[in-house]
Coordinates of C-alpha atoms and ligand atoms in Angstrom, one line a residue:
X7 CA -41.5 -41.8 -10.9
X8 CA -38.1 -40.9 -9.7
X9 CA -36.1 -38.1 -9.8
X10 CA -34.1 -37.2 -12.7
X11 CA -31.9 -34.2 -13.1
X12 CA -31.9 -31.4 -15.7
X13 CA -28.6 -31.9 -17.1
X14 CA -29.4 -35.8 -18.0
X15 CA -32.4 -34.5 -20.2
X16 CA -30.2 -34.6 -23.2
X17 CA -29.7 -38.4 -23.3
X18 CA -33.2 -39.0 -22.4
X19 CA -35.5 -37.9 -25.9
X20 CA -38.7 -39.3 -26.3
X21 CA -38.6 -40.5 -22.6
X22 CA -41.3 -38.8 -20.2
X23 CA -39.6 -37.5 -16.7
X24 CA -40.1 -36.2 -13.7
X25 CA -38.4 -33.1 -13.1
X26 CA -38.0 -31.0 -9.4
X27 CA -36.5 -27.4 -9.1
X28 CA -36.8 -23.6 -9.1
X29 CA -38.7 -21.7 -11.4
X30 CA -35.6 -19.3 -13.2
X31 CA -38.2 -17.9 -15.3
X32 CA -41.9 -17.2 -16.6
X33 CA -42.4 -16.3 -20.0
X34 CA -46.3 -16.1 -20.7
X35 CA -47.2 -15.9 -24.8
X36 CA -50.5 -16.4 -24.2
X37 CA -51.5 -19.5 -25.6
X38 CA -48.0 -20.9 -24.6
X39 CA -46.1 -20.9 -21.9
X40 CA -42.3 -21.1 -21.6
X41 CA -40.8 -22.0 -17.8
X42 CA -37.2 -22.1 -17.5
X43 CA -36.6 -24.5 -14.9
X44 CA -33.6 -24.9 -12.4
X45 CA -32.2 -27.6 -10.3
X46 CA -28.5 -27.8 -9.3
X47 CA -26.6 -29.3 -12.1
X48 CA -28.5 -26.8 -15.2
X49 CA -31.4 -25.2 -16.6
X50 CA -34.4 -26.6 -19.2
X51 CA -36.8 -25.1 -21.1
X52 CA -40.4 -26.7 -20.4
X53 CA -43.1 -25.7 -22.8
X54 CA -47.1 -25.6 -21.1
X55 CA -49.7 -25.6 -23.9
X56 CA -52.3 -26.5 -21.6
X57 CA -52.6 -23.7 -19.4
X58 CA -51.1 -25.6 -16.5
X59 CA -48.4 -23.6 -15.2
X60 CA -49.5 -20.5 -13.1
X61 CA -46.6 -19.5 -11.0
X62 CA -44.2 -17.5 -9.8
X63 CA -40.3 -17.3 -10.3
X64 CA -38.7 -19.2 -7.8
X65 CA -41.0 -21.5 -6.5
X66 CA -40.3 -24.9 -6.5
X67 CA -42.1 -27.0 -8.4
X68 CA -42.5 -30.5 -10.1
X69 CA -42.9 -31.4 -13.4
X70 CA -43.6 -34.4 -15.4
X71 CA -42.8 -34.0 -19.2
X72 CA -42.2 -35.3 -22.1
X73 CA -38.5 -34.9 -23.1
X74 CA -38.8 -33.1 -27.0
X75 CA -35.2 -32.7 -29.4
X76 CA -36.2 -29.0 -30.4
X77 CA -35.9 -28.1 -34.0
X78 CA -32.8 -27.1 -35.6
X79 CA -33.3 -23.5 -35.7
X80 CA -34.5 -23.4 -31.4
X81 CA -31.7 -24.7 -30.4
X82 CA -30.3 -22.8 -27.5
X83 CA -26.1 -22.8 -27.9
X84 CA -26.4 -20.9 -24.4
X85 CA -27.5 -23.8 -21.9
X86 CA -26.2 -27.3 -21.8
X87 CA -29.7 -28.7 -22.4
X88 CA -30.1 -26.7 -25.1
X89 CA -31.2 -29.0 -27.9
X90 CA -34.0 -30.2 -25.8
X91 CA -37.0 -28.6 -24.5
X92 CA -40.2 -30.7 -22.1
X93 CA -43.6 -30.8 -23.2
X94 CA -45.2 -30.3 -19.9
X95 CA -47.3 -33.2 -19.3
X96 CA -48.2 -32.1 -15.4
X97 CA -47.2 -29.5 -13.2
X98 CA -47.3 -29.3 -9.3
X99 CA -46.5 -26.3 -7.5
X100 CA -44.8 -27.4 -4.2
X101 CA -43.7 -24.1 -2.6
X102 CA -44.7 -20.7 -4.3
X103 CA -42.2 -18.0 -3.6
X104 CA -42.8 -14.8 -2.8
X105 CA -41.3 -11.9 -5.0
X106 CA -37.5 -11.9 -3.9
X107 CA -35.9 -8.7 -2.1
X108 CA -33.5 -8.6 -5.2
X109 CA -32.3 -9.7 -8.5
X110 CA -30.5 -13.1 -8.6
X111 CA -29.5 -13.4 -12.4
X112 CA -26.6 -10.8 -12.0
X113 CA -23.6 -11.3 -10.5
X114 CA -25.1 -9.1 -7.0
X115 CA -21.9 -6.9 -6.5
X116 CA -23.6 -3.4 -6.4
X117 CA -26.2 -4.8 -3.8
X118 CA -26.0 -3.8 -0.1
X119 CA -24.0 -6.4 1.8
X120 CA -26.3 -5.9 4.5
X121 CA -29.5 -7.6 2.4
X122 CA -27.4 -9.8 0.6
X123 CA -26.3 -11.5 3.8
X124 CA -29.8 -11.1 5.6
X125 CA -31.1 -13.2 2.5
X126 CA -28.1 -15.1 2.1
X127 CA -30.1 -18.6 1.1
X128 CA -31.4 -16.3 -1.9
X129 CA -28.4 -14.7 -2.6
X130 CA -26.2 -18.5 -2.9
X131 CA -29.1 -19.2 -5.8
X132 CA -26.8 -16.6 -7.7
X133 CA -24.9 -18.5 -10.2
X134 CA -21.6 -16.4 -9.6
X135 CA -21.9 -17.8 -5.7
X136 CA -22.9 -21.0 -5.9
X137 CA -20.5 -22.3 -8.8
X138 CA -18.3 -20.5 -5.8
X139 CA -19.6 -22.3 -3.3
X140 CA -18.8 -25.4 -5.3
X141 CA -15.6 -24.7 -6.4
X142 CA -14.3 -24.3 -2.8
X143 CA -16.0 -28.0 -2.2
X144 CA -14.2 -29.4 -5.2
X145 CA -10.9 -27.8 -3.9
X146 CA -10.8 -28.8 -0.4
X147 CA -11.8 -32.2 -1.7
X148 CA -9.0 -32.3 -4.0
X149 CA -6.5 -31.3 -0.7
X150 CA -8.2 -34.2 0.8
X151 CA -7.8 -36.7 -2.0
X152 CA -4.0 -35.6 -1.8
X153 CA -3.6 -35.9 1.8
X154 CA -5.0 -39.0 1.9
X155 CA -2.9 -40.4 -0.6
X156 CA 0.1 -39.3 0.7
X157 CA -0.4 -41.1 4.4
X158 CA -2.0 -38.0 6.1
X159 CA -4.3 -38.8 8.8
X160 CA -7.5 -36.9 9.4
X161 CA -7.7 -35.8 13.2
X162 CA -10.1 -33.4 14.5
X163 CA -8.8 -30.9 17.8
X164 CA -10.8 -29.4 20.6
X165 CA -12.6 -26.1 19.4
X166 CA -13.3 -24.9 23.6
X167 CA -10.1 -24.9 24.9
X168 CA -6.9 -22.8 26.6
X169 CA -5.8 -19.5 25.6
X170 CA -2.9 -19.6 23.6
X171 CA -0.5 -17.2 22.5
X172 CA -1.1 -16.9 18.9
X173 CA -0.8 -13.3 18.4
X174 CA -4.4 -12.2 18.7
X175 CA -7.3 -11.6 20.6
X176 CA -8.9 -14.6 21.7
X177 CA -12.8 -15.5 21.6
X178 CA -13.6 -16.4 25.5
X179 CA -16.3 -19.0 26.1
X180 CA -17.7 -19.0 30.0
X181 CA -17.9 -22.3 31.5
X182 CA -20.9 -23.1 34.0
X183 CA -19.9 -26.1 35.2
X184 CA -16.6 -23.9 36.7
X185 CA -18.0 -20.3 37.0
X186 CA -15.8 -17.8 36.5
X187 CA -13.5 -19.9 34.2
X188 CA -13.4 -19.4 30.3
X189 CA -12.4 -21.8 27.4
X190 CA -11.0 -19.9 24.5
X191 CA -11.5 -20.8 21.0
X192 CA -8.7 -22.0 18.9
X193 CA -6.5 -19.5 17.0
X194 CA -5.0 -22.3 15.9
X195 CA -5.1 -26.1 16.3
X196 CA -0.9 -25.3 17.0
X197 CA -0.1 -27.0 19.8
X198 CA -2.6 -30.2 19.4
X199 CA -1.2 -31.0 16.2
X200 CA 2.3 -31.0 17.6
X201 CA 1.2 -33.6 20.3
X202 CA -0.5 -35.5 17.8
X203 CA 3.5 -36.0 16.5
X204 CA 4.6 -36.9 20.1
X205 CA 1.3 -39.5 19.9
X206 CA 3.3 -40.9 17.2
X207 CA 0.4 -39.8 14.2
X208 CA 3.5 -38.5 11.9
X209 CA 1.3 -37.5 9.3
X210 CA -1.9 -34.6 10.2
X211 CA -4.0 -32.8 8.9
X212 CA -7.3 -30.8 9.5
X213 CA -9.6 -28.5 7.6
X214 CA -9.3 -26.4 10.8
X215 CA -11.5 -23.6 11.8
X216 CA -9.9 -20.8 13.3
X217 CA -11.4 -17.8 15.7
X218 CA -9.5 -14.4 16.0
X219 CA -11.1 -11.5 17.3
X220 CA -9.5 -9.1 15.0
X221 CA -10.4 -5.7 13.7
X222 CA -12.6 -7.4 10.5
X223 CA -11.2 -6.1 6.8
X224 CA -12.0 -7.5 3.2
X225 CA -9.6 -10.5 3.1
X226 CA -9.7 -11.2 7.2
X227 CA -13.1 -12.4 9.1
X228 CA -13.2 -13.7 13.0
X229 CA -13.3 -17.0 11.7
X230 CA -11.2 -18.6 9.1
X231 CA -10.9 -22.1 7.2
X232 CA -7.2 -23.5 7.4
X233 CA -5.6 -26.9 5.6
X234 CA -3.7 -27.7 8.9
X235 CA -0.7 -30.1 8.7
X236 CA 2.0 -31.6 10.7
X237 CA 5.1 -34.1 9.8
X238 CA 7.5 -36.0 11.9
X239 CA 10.8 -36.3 10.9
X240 CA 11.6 -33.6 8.5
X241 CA 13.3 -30.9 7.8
X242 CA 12.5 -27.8 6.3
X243 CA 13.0 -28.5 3.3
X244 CA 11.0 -31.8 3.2
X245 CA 7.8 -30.0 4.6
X246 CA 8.1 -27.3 1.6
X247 CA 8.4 -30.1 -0.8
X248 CA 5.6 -31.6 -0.3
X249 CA 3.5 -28.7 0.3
X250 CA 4.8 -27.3 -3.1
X251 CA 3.2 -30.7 -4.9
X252 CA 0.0 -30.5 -3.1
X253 CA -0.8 -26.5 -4.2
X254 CA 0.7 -27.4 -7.4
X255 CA -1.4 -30.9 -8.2
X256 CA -4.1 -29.1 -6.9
X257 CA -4.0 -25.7 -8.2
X258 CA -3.0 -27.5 -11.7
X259 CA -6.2 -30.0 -11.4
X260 CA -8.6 -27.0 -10.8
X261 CA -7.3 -25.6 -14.5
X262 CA -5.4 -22.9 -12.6
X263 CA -1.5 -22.1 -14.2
X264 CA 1.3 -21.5 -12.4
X265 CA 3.9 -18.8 -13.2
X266 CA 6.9 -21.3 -12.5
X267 CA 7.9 -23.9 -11.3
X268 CA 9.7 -25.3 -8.7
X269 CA 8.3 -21.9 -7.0
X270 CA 11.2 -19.6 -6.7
X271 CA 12.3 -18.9 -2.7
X272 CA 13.4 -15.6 -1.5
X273 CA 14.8 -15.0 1.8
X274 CA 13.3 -12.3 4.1
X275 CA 16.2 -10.1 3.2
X276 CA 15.9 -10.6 -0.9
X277 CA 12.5 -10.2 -0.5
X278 CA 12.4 -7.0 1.2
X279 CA 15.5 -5.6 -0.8
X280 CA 13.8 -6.4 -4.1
X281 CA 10.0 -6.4 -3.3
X282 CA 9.9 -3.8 -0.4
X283 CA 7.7 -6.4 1.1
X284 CA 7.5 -10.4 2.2
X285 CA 3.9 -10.3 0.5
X286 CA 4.7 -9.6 -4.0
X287 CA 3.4 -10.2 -6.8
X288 CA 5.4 -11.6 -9.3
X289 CA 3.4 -11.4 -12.6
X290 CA 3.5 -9.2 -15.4
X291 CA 0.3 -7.1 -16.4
X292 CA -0.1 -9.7 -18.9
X293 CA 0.1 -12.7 -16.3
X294 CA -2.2 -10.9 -14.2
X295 CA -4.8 -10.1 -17.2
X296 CA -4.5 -14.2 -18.0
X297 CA -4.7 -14.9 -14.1
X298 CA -1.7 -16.8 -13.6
X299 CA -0.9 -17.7 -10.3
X300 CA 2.8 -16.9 -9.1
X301 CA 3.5 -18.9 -5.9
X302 CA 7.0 -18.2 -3.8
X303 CA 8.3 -19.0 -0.7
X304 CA 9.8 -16.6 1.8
X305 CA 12.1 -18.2 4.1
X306 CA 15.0 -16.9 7.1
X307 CA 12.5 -14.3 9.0
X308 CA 13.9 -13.0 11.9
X309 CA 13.0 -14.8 14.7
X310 CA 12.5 -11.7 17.4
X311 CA 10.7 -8.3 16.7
X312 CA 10.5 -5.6 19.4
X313 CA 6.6 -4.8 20.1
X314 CA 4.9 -1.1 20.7
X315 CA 6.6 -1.5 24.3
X316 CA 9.5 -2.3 23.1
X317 CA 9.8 -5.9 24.4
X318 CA 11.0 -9.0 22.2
X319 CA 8.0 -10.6 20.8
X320 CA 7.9 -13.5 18.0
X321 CA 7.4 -12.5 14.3
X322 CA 5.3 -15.7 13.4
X323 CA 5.5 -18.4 15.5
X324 CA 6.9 -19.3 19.3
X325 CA 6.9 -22.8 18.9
X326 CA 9.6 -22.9 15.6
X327 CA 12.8 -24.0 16.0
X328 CA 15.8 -21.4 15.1
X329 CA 17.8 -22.3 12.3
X330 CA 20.1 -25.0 13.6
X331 CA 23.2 -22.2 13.2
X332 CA 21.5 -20.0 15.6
X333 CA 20.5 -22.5 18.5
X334 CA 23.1 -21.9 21.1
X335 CA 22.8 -17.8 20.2
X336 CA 18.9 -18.5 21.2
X337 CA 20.0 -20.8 24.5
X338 CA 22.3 -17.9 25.7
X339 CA 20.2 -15.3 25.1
X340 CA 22.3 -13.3 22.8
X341 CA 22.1 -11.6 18.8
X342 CA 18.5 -11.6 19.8
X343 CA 17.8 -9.5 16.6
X344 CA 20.2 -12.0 14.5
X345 CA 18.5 -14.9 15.2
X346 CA 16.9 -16.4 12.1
X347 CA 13.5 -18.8 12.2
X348 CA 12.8 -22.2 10.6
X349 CA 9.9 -20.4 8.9
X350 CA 8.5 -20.7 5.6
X351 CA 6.0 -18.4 3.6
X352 CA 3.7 -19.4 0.3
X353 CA 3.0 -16.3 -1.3
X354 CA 0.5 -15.9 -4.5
X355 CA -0.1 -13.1 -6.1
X356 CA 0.8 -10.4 -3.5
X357 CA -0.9 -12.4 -0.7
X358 CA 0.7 -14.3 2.3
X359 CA -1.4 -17.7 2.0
X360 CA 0.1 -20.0 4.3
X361 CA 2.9 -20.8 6.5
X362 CA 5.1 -22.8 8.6
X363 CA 8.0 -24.0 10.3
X364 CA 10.1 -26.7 11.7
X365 CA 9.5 -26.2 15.3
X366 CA 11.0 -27.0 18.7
X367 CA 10.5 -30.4 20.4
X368 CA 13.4 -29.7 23.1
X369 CA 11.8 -28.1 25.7
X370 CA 14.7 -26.2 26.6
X371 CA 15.0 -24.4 23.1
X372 CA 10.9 -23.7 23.8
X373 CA 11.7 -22.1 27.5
X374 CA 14.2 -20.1 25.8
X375 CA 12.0 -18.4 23.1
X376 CA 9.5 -17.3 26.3
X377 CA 12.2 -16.2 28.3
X378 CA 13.5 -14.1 25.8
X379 CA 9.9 -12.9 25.1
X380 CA 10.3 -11.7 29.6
X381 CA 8.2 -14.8 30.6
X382 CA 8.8 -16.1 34.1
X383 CA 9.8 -19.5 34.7
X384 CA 6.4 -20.1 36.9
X385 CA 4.4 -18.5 34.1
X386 CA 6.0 -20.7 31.6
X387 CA 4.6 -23.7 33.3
X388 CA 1.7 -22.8 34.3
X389 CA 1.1 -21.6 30.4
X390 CA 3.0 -24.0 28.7
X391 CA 4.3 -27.0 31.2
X392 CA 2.2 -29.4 29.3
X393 CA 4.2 -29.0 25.9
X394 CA 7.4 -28.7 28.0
X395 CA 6.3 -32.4 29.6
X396 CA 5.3 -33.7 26.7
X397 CA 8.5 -32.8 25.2
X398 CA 10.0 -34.8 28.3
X399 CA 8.9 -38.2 26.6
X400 CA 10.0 -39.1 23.2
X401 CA 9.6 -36.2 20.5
X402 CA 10.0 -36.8 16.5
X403 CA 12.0 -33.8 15.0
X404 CA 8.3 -31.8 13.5
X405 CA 7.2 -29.3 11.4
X406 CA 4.3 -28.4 9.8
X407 CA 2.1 -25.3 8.1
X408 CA -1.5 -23.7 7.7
X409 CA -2.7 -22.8 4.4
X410 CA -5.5 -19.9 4.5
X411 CA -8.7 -21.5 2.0
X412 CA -10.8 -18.2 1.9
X413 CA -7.7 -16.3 0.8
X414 CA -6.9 -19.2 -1.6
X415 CA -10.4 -19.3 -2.6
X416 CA -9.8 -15.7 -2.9
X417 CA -7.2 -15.8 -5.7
X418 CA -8.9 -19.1 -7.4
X419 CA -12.3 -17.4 -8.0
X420 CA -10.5 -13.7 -8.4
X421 CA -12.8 -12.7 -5.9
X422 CA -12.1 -9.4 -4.3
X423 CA -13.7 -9.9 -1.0
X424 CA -13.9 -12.5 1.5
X425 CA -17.7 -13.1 1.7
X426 CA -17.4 -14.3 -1.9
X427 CA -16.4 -17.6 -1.3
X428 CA -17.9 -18.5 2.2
X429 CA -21.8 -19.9 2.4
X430 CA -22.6 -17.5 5.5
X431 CA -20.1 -14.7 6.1
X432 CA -20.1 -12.3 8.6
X433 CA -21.1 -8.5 7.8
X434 CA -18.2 -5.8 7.6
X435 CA -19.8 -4.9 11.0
X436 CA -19.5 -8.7 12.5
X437 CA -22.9 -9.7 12.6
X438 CA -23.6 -13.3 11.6
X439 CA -25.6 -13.6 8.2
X440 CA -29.5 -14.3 8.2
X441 CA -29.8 -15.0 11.7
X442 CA -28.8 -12.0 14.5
X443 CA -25.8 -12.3 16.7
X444 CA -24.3 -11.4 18.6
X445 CA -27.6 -10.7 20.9
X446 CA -28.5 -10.4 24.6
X447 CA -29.2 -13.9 26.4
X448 CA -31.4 -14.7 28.9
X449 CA -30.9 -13.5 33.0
X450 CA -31.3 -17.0 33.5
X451 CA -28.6 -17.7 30.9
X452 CA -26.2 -15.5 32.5
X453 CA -26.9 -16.6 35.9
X454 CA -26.5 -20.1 35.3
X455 CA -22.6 -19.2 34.2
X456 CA -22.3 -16.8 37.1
X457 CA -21.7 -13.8 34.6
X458 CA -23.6 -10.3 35.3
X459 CA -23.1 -7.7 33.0
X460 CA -21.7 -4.2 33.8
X461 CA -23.4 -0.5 32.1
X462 CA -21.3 0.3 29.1
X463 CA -19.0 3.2 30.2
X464 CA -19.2 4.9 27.4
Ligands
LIG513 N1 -0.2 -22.3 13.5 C1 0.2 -21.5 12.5 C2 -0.9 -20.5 12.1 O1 -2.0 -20.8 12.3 C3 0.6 -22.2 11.2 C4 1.7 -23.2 11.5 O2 2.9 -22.8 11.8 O3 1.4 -24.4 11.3 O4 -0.6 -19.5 11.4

């Protein structure tokens, strides 16, 4: 008899089912036995009056039962299904569970991170992280249906490839075919998706993975989920547009409400005049209590920053294009600090949760942002000759922006912490859930890629 799922019992009264799932609950009366039973779309009551059901909570198990209406007064208003009940008919245990290492009917917050992610598989049967778990599924789905819609193509990029200058530590990856040579994992898909434009593509997008090895906090892991898109032939303010309707449509479809809109834009300036930072929150204590969303752009961010060594180094991006009022200062080399970027930032609720920017696609404008930053003309093309080549052959006018989905997830859910919306997060200490890495490899391994490891110095 095929499967049928819990949350069609309702239409299904006086029909006899099969039903698979998890054991929520045992309560034993004696003569009667009451088994809530769990699959993923709900929960059922199943009534054994035959003695039939000896087993644990949390084992799967099948059952075949007749599908009852329950009396006026046992109606459940609590679950879905809960004007019906099953008169267990048969019952097949088909994998008994051990008693877990912890609770799964609360919402898991005051239990140690460490266990929870050891047991992660247990810990995702916790109603609070699946309907999590799902919700980011429906989201990035609803990105997607947009996307789609709107002409974007779906392209995926390398993952081992060339060290680029992103901002942060890269992950290194040795090669064995070349020993002593190293991939490095993408901090971005950044320099792909702009050839992807020069390929003539005009519309992108990716639901990227990102690697950064970065000091790990609550809202920032070494790997991260971004919605990655790039445009031909636009201009700032075309790329914000449609970005706006995408977060809105989507937010708006997820039953999420927006503060205003169109979202209000601040420049750097206002923003840091009026906010004391590029990252506010714009709601009132009684927006925030209803969790309303308050989206804004930042836009005109310095271009330059000076670094701890005093050297010129890019606030956000190397490969945006100045504002067009600022391109011969950038070509000379002069009002370094004056130089305003084509850069745009979506802010939500105090967080920075995306960004872009109209970027360069005249290579000259590019070899002037790494000069300034003291790159040597060799080291410009040996680093970045194949962007300045490609360039070199017929380039749209781009632009283009990442959106973060764990922080988004983050402010969607109202979840505090970043492991609350990913399936198998990293520990605060960076070690992978359930299984254990990083760990030692093999002598063989390492010989084979030509590596031999040193004493730790410390
Ligand atoms: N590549 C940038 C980032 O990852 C986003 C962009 O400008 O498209 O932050």
């Amino acid at each position: 008899m095929l499967r049928v799922l819990i949350k069609d019992t309702v239409g299904k009264i006086g029909e006899e089912v099969t039903l698979y799932g998890w054991v929520n609950a045992v309560r034993d009366h004696g003569k009667i036995t009451f088994i809530d039973l769990r699959d993923s779309s709900g929960i059922v009551q199943a009534v054994d009056a035959k003695g039939l059901a000896k087993v644990s909570a949390e084992s799967v198990v099948r059952i075949v039962g007749l599908i009852k209406a329950r009396p006026e007064k046992m109606v459940n208003p609590n679950i879905e299904t809960g004007k019906v009940e099953i008169e267990i008919k048969s019952f097949d245990v088909l994998s008994k569970s051990q008693e877990l290492p912890f609770p799964i009917d609360g919402d898991g917050y005051d239990i140690n991170e460490e266990v929870r992610l050891k047991y992660r598989y247990l810990d995702l049967r916790r109603k609070r992280l699946n309907r999590n778990i799902r919700l980011r599924s429906q989201f990035v789905q609803n990105i997607r249906n947009f996307l789609f819609s709107n002409n974007f193509l779906e392209v995926e990029t390398p993952l081992l490839s060339q060290s680029t200058p992103e901002g942060s530590r890269d992950f290194l990856v040795p090669s064995r075919l070349q020993p002593g040579n190293f991939y490095a994992l993408p901090q971005s898909p950044q320099q792909y998706k702009q050839l992807l434009m020069v390929a003539g593509m005009e519309r992108y997008f990716q639901i990227a993975r990102c690697m950064r090895d970065e000091d790990l906090r609550a809202d920032r892991g070494f790997e991260h989920t971004q919605i990655d898109i790039e445009m031909s032939f636009v201009e700032r303010e075309d790329v914000m547009n449609i970005l706006e309707k995408m977060i809105t449509e989507v937010m708006e479809k997820m039953g999420q409400k927006i503060k205003k809109k169109p979202f209000p834009v601040f420049t750097y300036k206002e923003a840091m005049e009026k906010f004391k930072s590029d990252k506010f929150d714009l709601r009132t204590e009684e927006e925030k209590k209803e969790s309303v969303k308050a989206f804004a752009w930042v836009i005109d961010f310095p271009f330059f920053e000076k670094d701890k060594e005093g050297k010129w180094t890019f606030t956000h991006n190397p490969f945006s294009n100045p504002m067009p009022e600022y391109v011969s200062d950038l070509l000379q080399k002069k009002n370094i600090e004056g130089i305003l970027t084509s850069q745009y930032d979506l802010v939500c609720n105090g967080f920075e949760v995306g960004g872009g920017s109209i970027r360069s696609h005249d290579p000259q404008i590019l070899e002037s942002v790494f000069e300034v930053m003291g790159y040597k003309k060799d080291e410009i093309k040996q680093k970045f000759g194949h962007m300045l080549t490609a360039f070199s052959y017929g380039t749209p006018p781009h632009g283009g922006c990442a959106f973060g989905v764990d922080r988004l997830m983050m402010i969607l859910t109202g979840e505090q912490y970043l492991r609350e919306v990913v399936a198998f997060p990293m520990t605060s200490g960076g070690r992978t859930a359930v299984m254990d890495a990083p760990s030692p490899v093999s002598p063989t391994q390492l010989r084979e890629l030509g590596l031999s490891l040193r004493k730790s110095e410390k």
